[in-house]
mmCIF file of N, CA and C in Angstrom:
data_model
loop_
_atom_site.group_PDB
_atom_site.id
_atom_site.type_symbol
_atom_site.label_atom_id
_atom_site.label_comp_id
_atom_site.label_asym_id
_atom_site.label_seq_id
_atom_site.Cartn_x
_atom_site.Cartn_y
_atom_site.Cartn_z
ATOM 1 N N MET A 1254 0.838 -1.185 0.000
ATOM 2 C CA MET A 1254 0.000 0.000 0.000
ATOM 3 C C MET A 1254 0.879 1.243 0.000
ATOM 4 N N THR A 1255 0.532 2.211 -0.812
ATOM 5 C CA THR A 1255 1.291 3.446 -0.925
ATOM 6 C C THR A 1255 1.023 4.330 0.279
ATOM 7 N N CYS A 1256 2.072 4.930 0.780
ATOM 8 C CA CYS A 1256 1.932 5.840 1.909
ATOM 9 C C CYS A 1256 1.210 7.095 1.448
ATOM 10 N N MET A 1257 0.198 7.488 2.150
ATOM 11 C CA MET A 1257 -0.612 8.630 1.772
ATOM 12 C C MET A 1257 0.073 9.913 2.192
ATOM 13 N N GLN A 1258 0.093 10.889 1.295
ATOM 14 C CA GLN A 1258 0.655 12.183 1.643
ATOM 15 C C GLN A 1258 -0.298 12.946 2.554
ATOM 16 N N ASP A 1259 0.195 14.035 3.096
ATOM 17 C CA ASP A 1259 -0.622 14.878 3.961
ATOM 18 C C ASP A 1259 -1.846 15.334 3.173
ATOM 19 N N PRO A 1260 -3.063 15.058 3.643
ATOM 20 C CA PRO A 1260 -4.271 15.416 2.899
ATOM 21 C C PRO A 1260 -4.387 16.903 2.607
ATOM 22 N N ARG A 1261 -3.748 17.736 3.414
ATOM 23 C CA ARG A 1261 -3.814 19.178 3.138
ATOM 24 C C ARG A 1261 -3.072 19.525 1.859
ATOM 25 N N ASP A 1262 -2.174 18.626 1.423
ATOM 26 C CA ASP A 1262 -1.424 18.839 0.194
ATOM 27 C C ASP A 1262 -2.131 18.287 -1.036
ATOM 28 N N PHE A 1263 -3.235 17.607 -0.849
ATOM 29 C CA PHE A 1263 -3.949 16.974 -1.960
ATOM 30 C C PHE A 1263 -5.436 17.137 -1.716
ATOM 31 N N ALA A 1264 -6.075 17.899 -2.576
ATOM 32 C CA ALA A 1264 -7.506 18.145 -2.401
ATOM 33 C C ALA A 1264 -8.256 17.783 -3.677
ATOM 34 N N VAL A 1265 -9.522 17.488 -3.486
ATOM 35 C CA VAL A 1265 -10.411 17.101 -4.576
ATOM 36 C C VAL A 1265 -11.555 18.109 -4.626
ATOM 37 N N LEU A 1266 -11.839 18.598 -5.825
ATOM 38 C CA LEU A 1266 -12.961 19.505 -6.027
ATOM 39 C C LEU A 1266 -14.112 18.722 -6.638
ATOM 40 N N VAL A 1267 -15.237 18.699 -5.944
ATOM 41 C CA VAL A 1267 -16.454 18.032 -6.406
ATOM 42 C C VAL A 1267 -17.372 19.093 -6.990
ATOM 43 N N VAL A 1268 -17.702 18.942 -8.274
ATOM 44 C CA VAL A 1268 -18.570 19.908 -8.962
ATOM 45 C C VAL A 1268 -19.852 19.182 -9.348
ATOM 46 N N GLU A 1269 -20.925 19.512 -8.639
ATOM 47 C CA GLU A 1269 -22.212 18.822 -8.826
ATOM 48 C C GLU A 1269 -23.320 19.762 -8.392
ATOM 49 N N ASP A 1270 -24.323 19.961 -9.247
ATOM 50 C CA ASP A 1270 -25.410 20.877 -8.892
ATOM 51 C C ASP A 1270 -26.444 20.246 -7.969
ATOM 52 N N ASP A 1271 -26.568 18.934 -7.970
ATOM 53 C CA ASP A 1271 -27.533 18.269 -7.097
ATOM 54 C C ASP A 1271 -26.930 18.176 -5.690
ATOM 55 N N PRO A 1272 -27.543 18.849 -4.705
ATOM 56 C CA PRO A 1272 -26.945 18.891 -3.366
ATOM 57 C C PRO A 1272 -26.746 17.518 -2.728
ATOM 58 N N LEU A 1273 -27.691 16.593 -2.930
ATOM 59 C CA LEU A 1273 -27.549 15.267 -2.319
ATOM 60 C C LEU A 1273 -26.402 14.482 -2.943
ATOM 61 N N LEU A 1274 -26.291 14.529 -4.269
ATOM 62 C CA LEU A 1274 -25.194 13.839 -4.941
ATOM 63 C C LEU A 1274 -23.846 14.462 -4.563
ATOM 64 N N ARG A 1275 -23.818 15.792 -4.472
ATOM 65 C CA ARG A 1275 -22.582 16.490 -4.081
ATOM 66 C C ARG A 1275 -22.186 16.100 -2.660
ATOM 67 N N PHE A 1276 -23.152 16.070 -1.758
ATOM 68 C CA PHE A 1276 -22.899 15.689 -0.370
ATOM 69 C C PHE A 1276 -22.331 14.276 -0.292
ATOM 70 N N ASP A 1277 -22.942 13.345 -1.047
ATOM 71 C CA ASP A 1277 -22.470 11.951 -1.047
ATOM 72 C C ASP A 1277 -21.044 11.847 -1.571
ATOM 73 N N MET A 1278 -20.738 12.573 -2.651
ATOM 74 C CA MET A 1278 -19.395 12.509 -3.227
ATOM 75 C C MET A 1278 -18.377 13.150 -2.285
ATOM 76 N N VAL A 1279 -18.731 14.254 -1.662
ATOM 77 C CA VAL A 1279 -17.829 14.889 -0.694
ATOM 78 C C VAL A 1279 -17.543 13.918 0.454
ATOM 79 N N ASP A 1280 -18.574 13.243 0.948
ATOM 80 C CA ASP A 1280 -18.375 12.234 2.001
ATOM 81 C C ASP A 1280 -17.428 11.130 1.544
ATOM 82 N N LEU A 1281 -17.620 10.639 0.330
ATOM 83 C CA LEU A 1281 -16.767 9.591 -0.217
ATOM 84 C C LEU A 1281 -15.310 10.047 -0.280
ATOM 85 N N VAL A 1282 -15.096 11.260 -0.765
ATOM 86 C CA VAL A 1282 -13.745 11.827 -0.880
ATOM 87 C C VAL A 1282 -13.109 11.960 0.502
ATOM 88 N N GLU A 1283 -13.857 12.493 1.451
ATOM 89 C CA GLU A 1283 -13.315 12.682 2.800
ATOM 90 C C GLU A 1283 -13.083 11.354 3.509
ATOM 91 N N ASP A 1284 -13.986 10.402 3.319
ATOM 92 C CA ASP A 1284 -13.800 9.079 3.917
ATOM 93 C C ASP A 1284 -12.549 8.388 3.373
ATOM 94 N N ALA A 1285 -12.161 8.739 2.143
ATOM 95 C CA ALA A 1285 -10.952 8.171 1.538
ATOM 96 C C ALA A 1285 -9.689 8.870 2.036
ATOM 97 N N GLY A 1286 -9.858 9.915 2.866
ATOM 98 C CA GLY A 1286 -8.712 10.582 3.460
ATOM 99 C C GLY A 1286 -8.249 11.841 2.765
ATOM 100 N N PHE A 1287 -9.066 12.374 1.859
ATOM 101 C CA PHE A 1287 -8.692 13.579 1.130
ATOM 102 C C PHE A 1287 -9.490 14.781 1.624
ATOM 103 N N VAL A 1288 -8.963 15.953 1.364
ATOM 104 C CA VAL A 1288 -9.692 17.187 1.617
ATOM 105 C C VAL A 1288 -10.633 17.389 0.435
ATOM 106 N N ALA A 1289 -11.884 17.717 0.717
ATOM 107 C CA ALA A 1289 -12.863 17.946 -0.346
ATOM 108 C C ALA A 1289 -13.262 19.410 -0.375
ATOM 109 N N HIS A 1290 -13.311 19.948 -1.566
ATOM 110 C CA HIS A 1290 -13.895 21.259 -1.822
ATOM 111 C C HIS A 1290 -15.104 20.991 -2.700
ATOM 112 N N GLU A 1291 -16.043 21.911 -2.708
ATOM 113 C CA GLU A 1291 -17.229 21.675 -3.511
ATOM 114 C C GLU A 1291 -17.677 22.927 -4.234
ATOM 115 N N ALA A 1292 -18.346 22.684 -5.363
ATOM 116 C CA ALA A 1292 -18.895 23.766 -6.174
ATOM 117 C C ALA A 1292 -20.191 23.275 -6.791
ATOM 118 N N ARG A 1293 -21.142 24.209 -6.938
ATOM 119 C CA ARG A 1293 -22.441 23.852 -7.517
ATOM 120 C C ARG A 1293 -22.450 23.928 -9.035
ATOM 121 N N ASN A 1294 -21.464 24.655 -9.595
ATOM 122 C CA ASN A 1294 -21.421 24.825 -11.046
ATOM 123 C C ASN A 1294 -19.989 25.169 -11.471
ATOM 124 N N ALA A 1295 -19.793 25.317 -12.762
ATOM 125 C CA ALA A 1295 -18.448 25.556 -13.291
ATOM 126 C C ALA A 1295 -17.872 26.891 -12.818
ATOM 127 N N ASP A 1296 -18.699 27.903 -12.726
ATOM 128 C CA ASP A 1296 -18.207 29.211 -12.285
ATOM 129 C C ASP A 1296 -17.646 29.140 -10.858
ATOM 130 N N GLU A 1297 -18.378 28.478 -9.969
ATOM 131 C CA GLU A 1297 -17.879 28.292 -8.603
ATOM 132 C C GLU A 1297 -16.617 27.429 -8.601
ATOM 133 N N ALA A 1298 -16.574 26.444 -9.496
ATOM 134 C CA ALA A 1298 -15.413 25.557 -9.575
ATOM 135 C C ALA A 1298 -14.155 26.340 -9.949
ATOM 136 N N ILE A 1299 -14.269 27.227 -10.907
ATOM 137 C CA ILE A 1299 -13.111 28.029 -11.333
ATOM 138 C C ILE A 1299 -12.643 28.921 -10.187
ATOM 139 N N GLU A 1300 -13.589 29.543 -9.476
ATOM 140 C CA GLU A 1300 -13.224 30.362 -8.311
ATOM 141 C C GLU A 1300 -12.485 29.516 -7.273
ATOM 142 N N GLU A 1301 -12.980 28.316 -7.029
ATOM 143 C CA GLU A 1301 -12.371 27.414 -6.037
ATOM 144 C C GLU A 1301 -10.969 26.992 -6.486
ATOM 145 N N MET A 1302 -10.807 26.716 -7.772
ATOM 146 C CA MET A 1302 -9.488 26.344 -8.306
ATOM 147 C C MET A 1302 -8.496 27.495 -8.131
ATOM 148 N N ASN A 1303 -8.945 28.709 -8.363
ATOM 149 C CA ASN A 1303 -8.074 29.874 -8.203
ATOM 150 C C ASN A 1303 -7.663 30.086 -6.751
ATOM 151 N N ARG A 1304 -8.555 29.770 -5.819
ATOM 152 C CA ARG A 1304 -8.288 29.980 -4.384
ATOM 153 C C ARG A 1304 -7.465 28.866 -3.749
ATOM 154 N N ASN A 1305 -7.527 27.669 -4.305
ATOM 155 C CA ASN A 1305 -6.956 26.502 -3.630
ATOM 156 C C ASN A 1305 -5.982 25.738 -4.531
ATOM 157 N N PRO A 1306 -4.701 26.090 -4.462
ATOM 158 C CA PRO A 1306 -3.713 25.402 -5.303
ATOM 159 C C PRO A 1306 -3.501 23.937 -4.915
ATOM 160 N N ALA A 1307 -4.018 23.499 -3.775
ATOM 161 C CA ALA A 1307 -3.879 22.096 -3.369
ATOM 162 C C ALA A 1307 -4.831 21.183 -4.134
ATOM 163 N N ILE A 1308 -5.768 21.738 -4.902
ATOM 164 C CA ILE A 1308 -6.707 20.902 -5.649
ATOM 165 C C ILE A 1308 -5.937 20.176 -6.753
ATOM 166 N N ARG A 1309 -5.954 18.850 -6.670
ATOM 167 C CA ARG A 1309 -5.233 18.003 -7.627
ATOM 168 C C ARG A 1309 -6.172 17.170 -8.498
ATOM 169 N N VAL A 1310 -7.460 17.109 -8.092
ATOM 170 C CA VAL A 1310 -8.452 16.346 -8.849
ATOM 171 C C VAL A 1310 -9.734 17.161 -8.927
ATOM 172 N N VAL A 1311 -10.351 17.165 -10.100
ATOM 173 C CA VAL A 1311 -11.681 17.738 -10.276
ATOM 174 C C VAL A 1311 -12.605 16.607 -10.694
ATOM 175 N N LEU A 1312 -13.641 16.402 -9.891
ATOM 176 C CA LEU A 1312 -14.709 15.444 -10.198
ATOM 177 C C LEU A 1312 -15.903 16.272 -10.621
ATOM 178 N N THR A 1313 -16.298 16.213 -11.875
ATOM 179 C CA THR A 1313 -17.398 17.055 -12.318
ATOM 180 C C THR A 1313 -18.480 16.274 -13.041
ATOM 181 N N ASP A 1314 -19.713 16.639 -12.744
ATOM 182 C CA ASP A 1314 -20.851 16.140 -13.497
ATOM 183 C C ASP A 1314 -20.865 16.885 -14.830
ATOM 184 N N ILE A 1315 -21.515 16.331 -15.827
ATOM 185 C CA ILE A 1315 -21.610 17.021 -17.120
ATOM 186 C C ILE A 1315 -22.755 18.018 -17.112
ATOM 187 N N GLU A 1316 -23.926 17.537 -16.740
ATOM 188 C CA GLU A 1316 -25.132 18.371 -16.790
ATOM 189 C C GLU A 1316 -25.219 19.257 -15.555
ATOM 190 N N MET A 1317 -25.107 20.579 -15.760
ATOM 191 C CA MET A 1317 -25.282 21.518 -14.653
ATOM 192 C C MET A 1317 -25.593 22.898 -15.208
ATOM 193 N N PRO A 1318 -26.281 23.701 -14.422
ATOM 194 C CA PRO A 1318 -26.622 25.043 -14.879
ATOM 195 C C PRO A 1318 -25.401 25.964 -14.803
ATOM 196 N N GLY A 1319 -25.520 27.114 -15.433
ATOM 197 C CA GLY A 1319 -24.448 28.096 -15.366
ATOM 198 C C GLY A 1319 -23.877 28.392 -16.740
ATOM 199 N N SER A 1320 -22.723 29.032 -16.753
ATOM 200 C CA SER A 1320 -22.140 29.493 -18.001
ATOM 201 C C SER A 1320 -21.530 28.372 -18.838
ATOM 202 N N MET A 1321 -21.259 27.221 -18.217
ATOM 203 C CA MET A 1321 -20.700 26.097 -18.968
ATOM 204 C C MET A 1321 -21.062 24.781 -18.295
ATOM 205 N N ASP A 1322 -21.065 23.728 -19.092
ATOM 206 C CA ASP A 1322 -21.331 22.404 -18.550
ATOM 207 C C ASP A 1322 -20.018 21.759 -18.114
ATOM 208 N N GLY A 1323 -20.089 20.517 -17.657
ATOM 209 C CA GLY A 1323 -18.908 19.834 -17.162
ATOM 210 C C GLY A 1323 -17.866 19.548 -18.229
ATOM 211 N N LEU A 1324 -18.303 19.349 -19.484
ATOM 212 C CA LEU A 1324 -17.337 19.126 -20.563
ATOM 213 C C LEU A 1324 -16.508 20.379 -20.819
ATOM 214 N N LYS A 1325 -17.180 21.522 -20.902
ATOM 215 C CA LYS A 1325 -16.447 22.776 -21.109
ATOM 216 C C LYS A 1325 -15.531 23.063 -19.920
ATOM 217 N N LEU A 1326 -16.007 22.758 -18.722
ATOM 218 C CA LEU A 1326 -15.165 22.928 -17.535
ATOM 219 C C LEU A 1326 -13.925 22.047 -17.637
ATOM 220 N N ALA A 1327 -14.099 20.804 -18.075
ATOM 221 C CA ALA A 1327 -12.957 19.894 -18.214
ATOM 222 C C ALA A 1327 -11.921 20.450 -19.182
ATOM 223 N N PHE A 1328 -12.367 21.013 -20.310
ATOM 224 C CA PHE A 1328 -11.433 21.613 -21.266
ATOM 225 C C PHE A 1328 -10.712 22.813 -20.660
ATOM 226 N N LEU A 1329 -11.443 23.635 -19.910
ATOM 227 C CA LEU A 1329 -10.827 24.802 -19.275
ATOM 228 C C LEU A 1329 -9.808 24.406 -18.214
ATOM 229 N N VAL A 1330 -10.169 23.435 -17.385
ATOM 230 C CA VAL A 1330 -9.240 22.966 -16.344
ATOM 231 C C VAL A 1330 -7.989 22.375 -16.995
ATOM 232 N N ARG A 1331 -8.160 21.581 -18.045
ATOM 233 C CA ARG A 1331 -7.004 20.981 -18.723
ATOM 234 C C ARG A 1331 -6.080 22.070 -19.258
ATOM 235 N N LYS A 1332 -6.644 23.147 -19.778
ATOM 236 C CA LYS A 1332 -5.839 24.239 -20.351
ATOM 237 C C LYS A 1332 -5.137 25.067 -19.264
ATOM 238 N N ARG A 1333 -5.866 25.425 -18.204
ATOM 239 C CA ARG A 1333 -5.312 26.312 -17.176
ATOM 240 C C ARG A 1333 -4.528 25.602 -16.092
ATOM 241 N N TRP A 1334 -4.897 24.371 -15.780
ATOM 242 C CA TRP A 1334 -4.238 23.593 -14.735
ATOM 243 C C TRP A 1334 -3.894 22.203 -15.289
ATOM 244 N N PRO A 1335 -2.939 22.106 -16.202
ATOM 245 C CA PRO A 1335 -2.663 20.842 -16.899
ATOM 246 C C PRO A 1335 -2.405 19.631 -16.001
ATOM 247 N N PRO A 1336 -1.733 19.762 -14.842
ATOM 248 C CA PRO A 1336 -1.472 18.551 -14.056
ATOM 249 C C PRO A 1336 -2.685 17.994 -13.304
ATOM 250 N N VAL A 1337 -3.762 18.756 -13.218
ATOM 251 C CA VAL A 1337 -4.928 18.327 -12.448
ATOM 252 C C VAL A 1337 -5.588 17.129 -13.120
ATOM 253 N N VAL A 1338 -5.893 16.119 -12.320
ATOM 254 C CA VAL A 1338 -6.619 14.947 -12.804
ATOM 255 C C VAL A 1338 -8.097 15.318 -12.884
ATOM 256 N N ILE A 1339 -8.721 14.971 -13.998
ATOM 257 C CA ILE A 1339 -10.126 15.327 -14.204
ATOM 258 C C ILE A 1339 -10.934 14.041 -14.386
ATOM 259 N N LEU A 1340 -11.994 13.922 -13.591
ATOM 260 C CA LEU A 1340 -12.948 12.824 -13.732
ATOM 261 C C LEU A 1340 -14.288 13.442 -14.091
ATOM 262 N N VAL A 1341 -14.820 13.069 -15.243
ATOM 263 C CA VAL A 1341 -16.116 13.555 -15.703
ATOM 264 C C VAL A 1341 -17.136 12.460 -15.456
ATOM 265 N N ILE A 1342 -18.243 12.845 -14.818
ATOM 266 C CA ILE A 1342 -19.296 11.890 -14.477
ATOM 267 C C ILE A 1342 -20.499 12.150 -15.372
ATOM 268 N N SER A 1343 -20.939 11.102 -16.045
ATOM 269 C CA SER A 1343 -22.060 11.237 -16.962
ATOM 270 C C SER A 1343 -23.199 10.323 -16.535
ATOM 271 N N GLY A 1344 -24.387 10.876 -16.464
ATOM 272 C CA GLY A 1344 -25.544 10.083 -16.101
ATOM 273 C C GLY A 1344 -26.549 9.991 -17.223
ATOM 274 N N LYS A 1345 -26.824 11.102 -17.869
ATOM 275 C CA LYS A 1345 -27.877 11.142 -18.877
ATOM 276 C C LYS A 1345 -27.325 11.230 -20.299
ATOM 277 N N ARG A 1346 -26.265 11.958 -20.449
ATOM 278 C CA ARG A 1346 -25.733 12.235 -21.782
ATOM 279 C C ARG A 1346 -24.774 11.143 -22.231
ATOM 280 N N ASN A 1347 -24.880 10.748 -23.487
ATOM 281 C CA ASN A 1347 -23.927 9.796 -24.049
ATOM 282 C C ASN A 1347 -22.662 10.548 -24.429
ATOM 283 N N VAL A 1348 -21.601 10.232 -23.757
ATOM 284 C CA VAL A 1348 -20.322 10.890 -23.985
ATOM 285 C C VAL A 1348 -19.288 9.800 -24.227
ATOM 286 N N SER A 1349 -18.423 10.051 -25.184
ATOM 287 C CA SER A 1349 -17.337 9.105 -25.426
ATOM 288 C C SER A 1349 -16.013 9.785 -25.084
ATOM 289 N N GLN A 1350 -14.972 8.999 -25.023
ATOM 290 C CA GLN A 1350 -13.650 9.508 -24.692
ATOM 291 C C GLN A 1350 -13.222 10.574 -25.697
ATOM 292 N N THR A 1351 -13.688 10.496 -26.946
ATOM 293 C CA THR A 1351 -13.301 11.472 -27.971
ATOM 294 C C THR A 1351 -13.937 12.845 -27.737
ATOM 295 N N ASP A 1352 -14.976 12.915 -26.900
ATOM 296 C CA ASP A 1352 -15.618 14.193 -26.575
ATOM 297 C C ASP A 1352 -14.871 14.946 -25.475
ATOM 298 N N LEU A 1353 -13.871 14.304 -24.881
ATOM 299 C CA LEU A 1353 -13.191 14.844 -23.706
ATOM 300 C C LEU A 1353 -11.787 15.333 -24.045
ATOM 301 N N PRO A 1354 -11.254 16.228 -23.212
ATOM 302 C CA PRO A 1354 -9.857 16.606 -23.392
ATOM 303 C C PRO A 1354 -8.945 15.407 -23.128
ATOM 304 N N GLU A 1355 -7.699 15.561 -23.494
ATOM 305 C CA GLU A 1355 -6.716 14.502 -23.291
ATOM 306 C C GLU A 1355 -6.583 14.153 -21.815
ATOM 307 N N ASP A 1356 -6.423 12.872 -21.542
ATOM 308 C CA ASP A 1356 -6.181 12.363 -20.183
ATOM 309 C C ASP A 1356 -7.293 12.682 -19.193
ATOM 310 N N VAL A 1357 -8.521 12.632 -19.640
ATOM 311 C CA VAL A 1357 -9.669 12.816 -18.754
ATOM 312 C C VAL A 1357 -10.360 11.471 -18.596
ATOM 313 N N LEU A 1358 -10.692 11.141 -17.361
ATOM 314 C CA LEU A 1358 -11.360 9.879 -17.082
ATOM 315 C C LEU A 1358 -12.870 10.084 -17.099
ATOM 316 N N LEU A 1359 -13.580 9.137 -17.672
ATOM 317 C CA LEU A 1359 -15.032 9.211 -17.768
ATOM 318 C C LEU A 1359 -15.647 8.141 -16.883
ATOM 319 N N LEU A 1360 -16.533 8.566 -15.977
ATOM 320 C CA LEU A 1360 -17.282 7.646 -15.124
ATOM 321 C C LEU A 1360 -18.751 7.757 -15.491
ATOM 322 N N SER A 1361 -19.403 6.631 -15.655
ATOM 323 C CA SER A 1361 -20.833 6.635 -15.939
ATOM 324 C C SER A 1361 -21.597 6.326 -14.667
ATOM 325 N N LYS A 1362 -22.736 7.013 -14.492
ATOM 326 C CA LYS A 1362 -23.611 6.723 -13.359
ATOM 327 C C LYS A 1362 -24.424 5.496 -13.710
ATOM 328 N N PRO A 1363 -24.647 4.598 -12.817
ATOM 329 C CA PRO A 1363 -24.107 4.592 -11.457
ATOM 330 C C PRO A 1363 -22.655 4.109 -11.472
ATOM 331 N N TYR A 1364 -21.821 4.770 -10.719
ATOM 332 C CA TYR A 1364 -20.408 4.402 -10.639
ATOM 333 C C TYR A 1364 -20.158 3.712 -9.305
ATOM 334 N N SER A 1365 -19.089 2.990 -9.263
ATOM 335 C CA SER A 1365 -18.721 2.286 -8.045
ATOM 336 C C SER A 1365 -17.920 3.219 -7.135
ATOM 337 N N PRO A 1366 -18.359 3.417 -5.885
ATOM 338 C CA PRO A 1366 -17.565 4.236 -4.962
ATOM 339 C C PRO A 1366 -16.133 3.720 -4.817
ATOM 340 N N ALA A 1367 -15.963 2.398 -4.822
ATOM 341 C CA ALA A 1367 -14.620 1.821 -4.705
ATOM 342 C C ALA A 1367 -13.750 2.232 -5.887
ATOM 343 N N MET A 1368 -14.336 2.312 -7.076
ATOM 344 C CA MET A 1368 -13.576 2.727 -8.252
ATOM 345 C C MET A 1368 -13.149 4.193 -8.131
ATOM 346 N N VAL A 1369 -14.032 5.031 -7.611
ATOM 347 C CA VAL A 1369 -13.690 6.442 -7.413
ATOM 348 C C VAL A 1369 -12.520 6.560 -6.435
ATOM 349 N N VAL A 1370 -12.577 5.835 -5.340
ATOM 350 C CA VAL A 1370 -11.511 5.881 -4.333
ATOM 351 C C VAL A 1370 -10.196 5.386 -4.924
ATOM 352 N N ARG A 1371 -10.230 4.293 -5.676
ATOM 353 C CA ARG A 1371 -9.003 3.785 -6.325
ATOM 354 C C ARG A 1371 -8.420 4.834 -7.266
ATOM 355 N N THR A 1372 -9.277 5.499 -8.018
ATOM 356 C CA THR A 1372 -8.825 6.532 -8.955
ATOM 357 C C THR A 1372 -8.193 7.698 -8.204
ATOM 358 N N LEU A 1373 -8.803 8.103 -7.093
ATOM 359 C CA LEU A 1373 -8.245 9.195 -6.297
ATOM 360 C C LEU A 1373 -6.873 8.821 -5.732
ATOM 361 N N ARG A 1374 -6.747 7.601 -5.258
ATOM 362 C CA ARG A 1374 -5.455 7.160 -4.704
ATOM 363 C C ARG A 1374 -4.373 7.084 -5.776
ATOM 364 N N LYS A 1375 -4.744 6.632 -6.975
ATOM 365 C CA LYS A 1375 -3.781 6.627 -8.079
ATOM 366 C C LYS A 1375 -3.364 8.051 -8.425
ATOM 367 N N ALA A 1376 -4.334 8.953 -8.449
ATOM 368 C CA ALA A 1376 -4.040 10.352 -8.772
ATOM 369 C C ALA A 1376 -3.110 10.959 -7.717
ATOM 370 N N ALA A 1377 -3.335 10.630 -6.459
ATOM 371 C CA ALA A 1377 -2.504 11.162 -5.380
ATOM 372 C C ALA A 1377 -1.071 10.663 -5.518
ATOM 373 N N ALA A 1378 -0.926 9.398 -5.883
ATOM 374 C CA ALA A 1378 0.414 8.834 -6.038
ATOM 375 C C ALA A 1378 1.129 9.415 -7.242
ATOM 376 N N ALA A 1379 0.394 9.713 -8.311
ATOM 377 C CA ALA A 1379 0.995 10.193 -9.555
ATOM 378 C C ALA A 1379 1.144 11.707 -9.605
ATOM 379 N N ASN A 1380 0.486 12.422 -8.715
ATOM 380 C CA ASN A 1380 0.434 13.883 -8.796
ATOM 381 C C ASN A 1380 0.768 14.512 -7.460
ATOM 382 N N PRO A 1381 2.003 14.339 -6.978
ATOM 383 C CA PRO A 1381 2.369 14.890 -5.673
ATOM 384 C C PRO A 1381 2.409 16.409 -5.690
ATOM 385 N N PRO A 1382 2.301 17.039 -4.520
ATOM 386 C CA PRO A 1382 2.319 18.501 -4.458
ATOM 387 C C PRO A 1382 3.673 19.037 -4.883
ATOM 388 N N GLY A 1383 3.651 20.329 -5.280
ATOM 389 C CA GLY A 1383 4.904 20.988 -5.615
ATOM 390 C C GLY A 1383 4.996 21.212 -7.021
#
């Protein structure tokens, strides 16, 4: 098992407009030992990314209100914060890997919480602070 870094050095941003789904994902992230930040939409997510350089993973839903959806957010995050791991969650929309920026992981609802945790741990090991 890989030794976990200080959670304050590795944070996950959960972007989800549904409060119950966001709450569940934040709980999952925190139970896995990471610091969780949350945003209701892409605009809040960008503000959070600007404020918190410890964010190493963005977990975003595709469908959400605001100036952009989760796909556009993924492209923006990839451009502005290239090392950040991006997980896009799709429930209703058919999305393929070709619709996403390079090196973005796609999770379909319903997803396995264990798979999310494994992905976060891999990201933490591959994306140390600094």
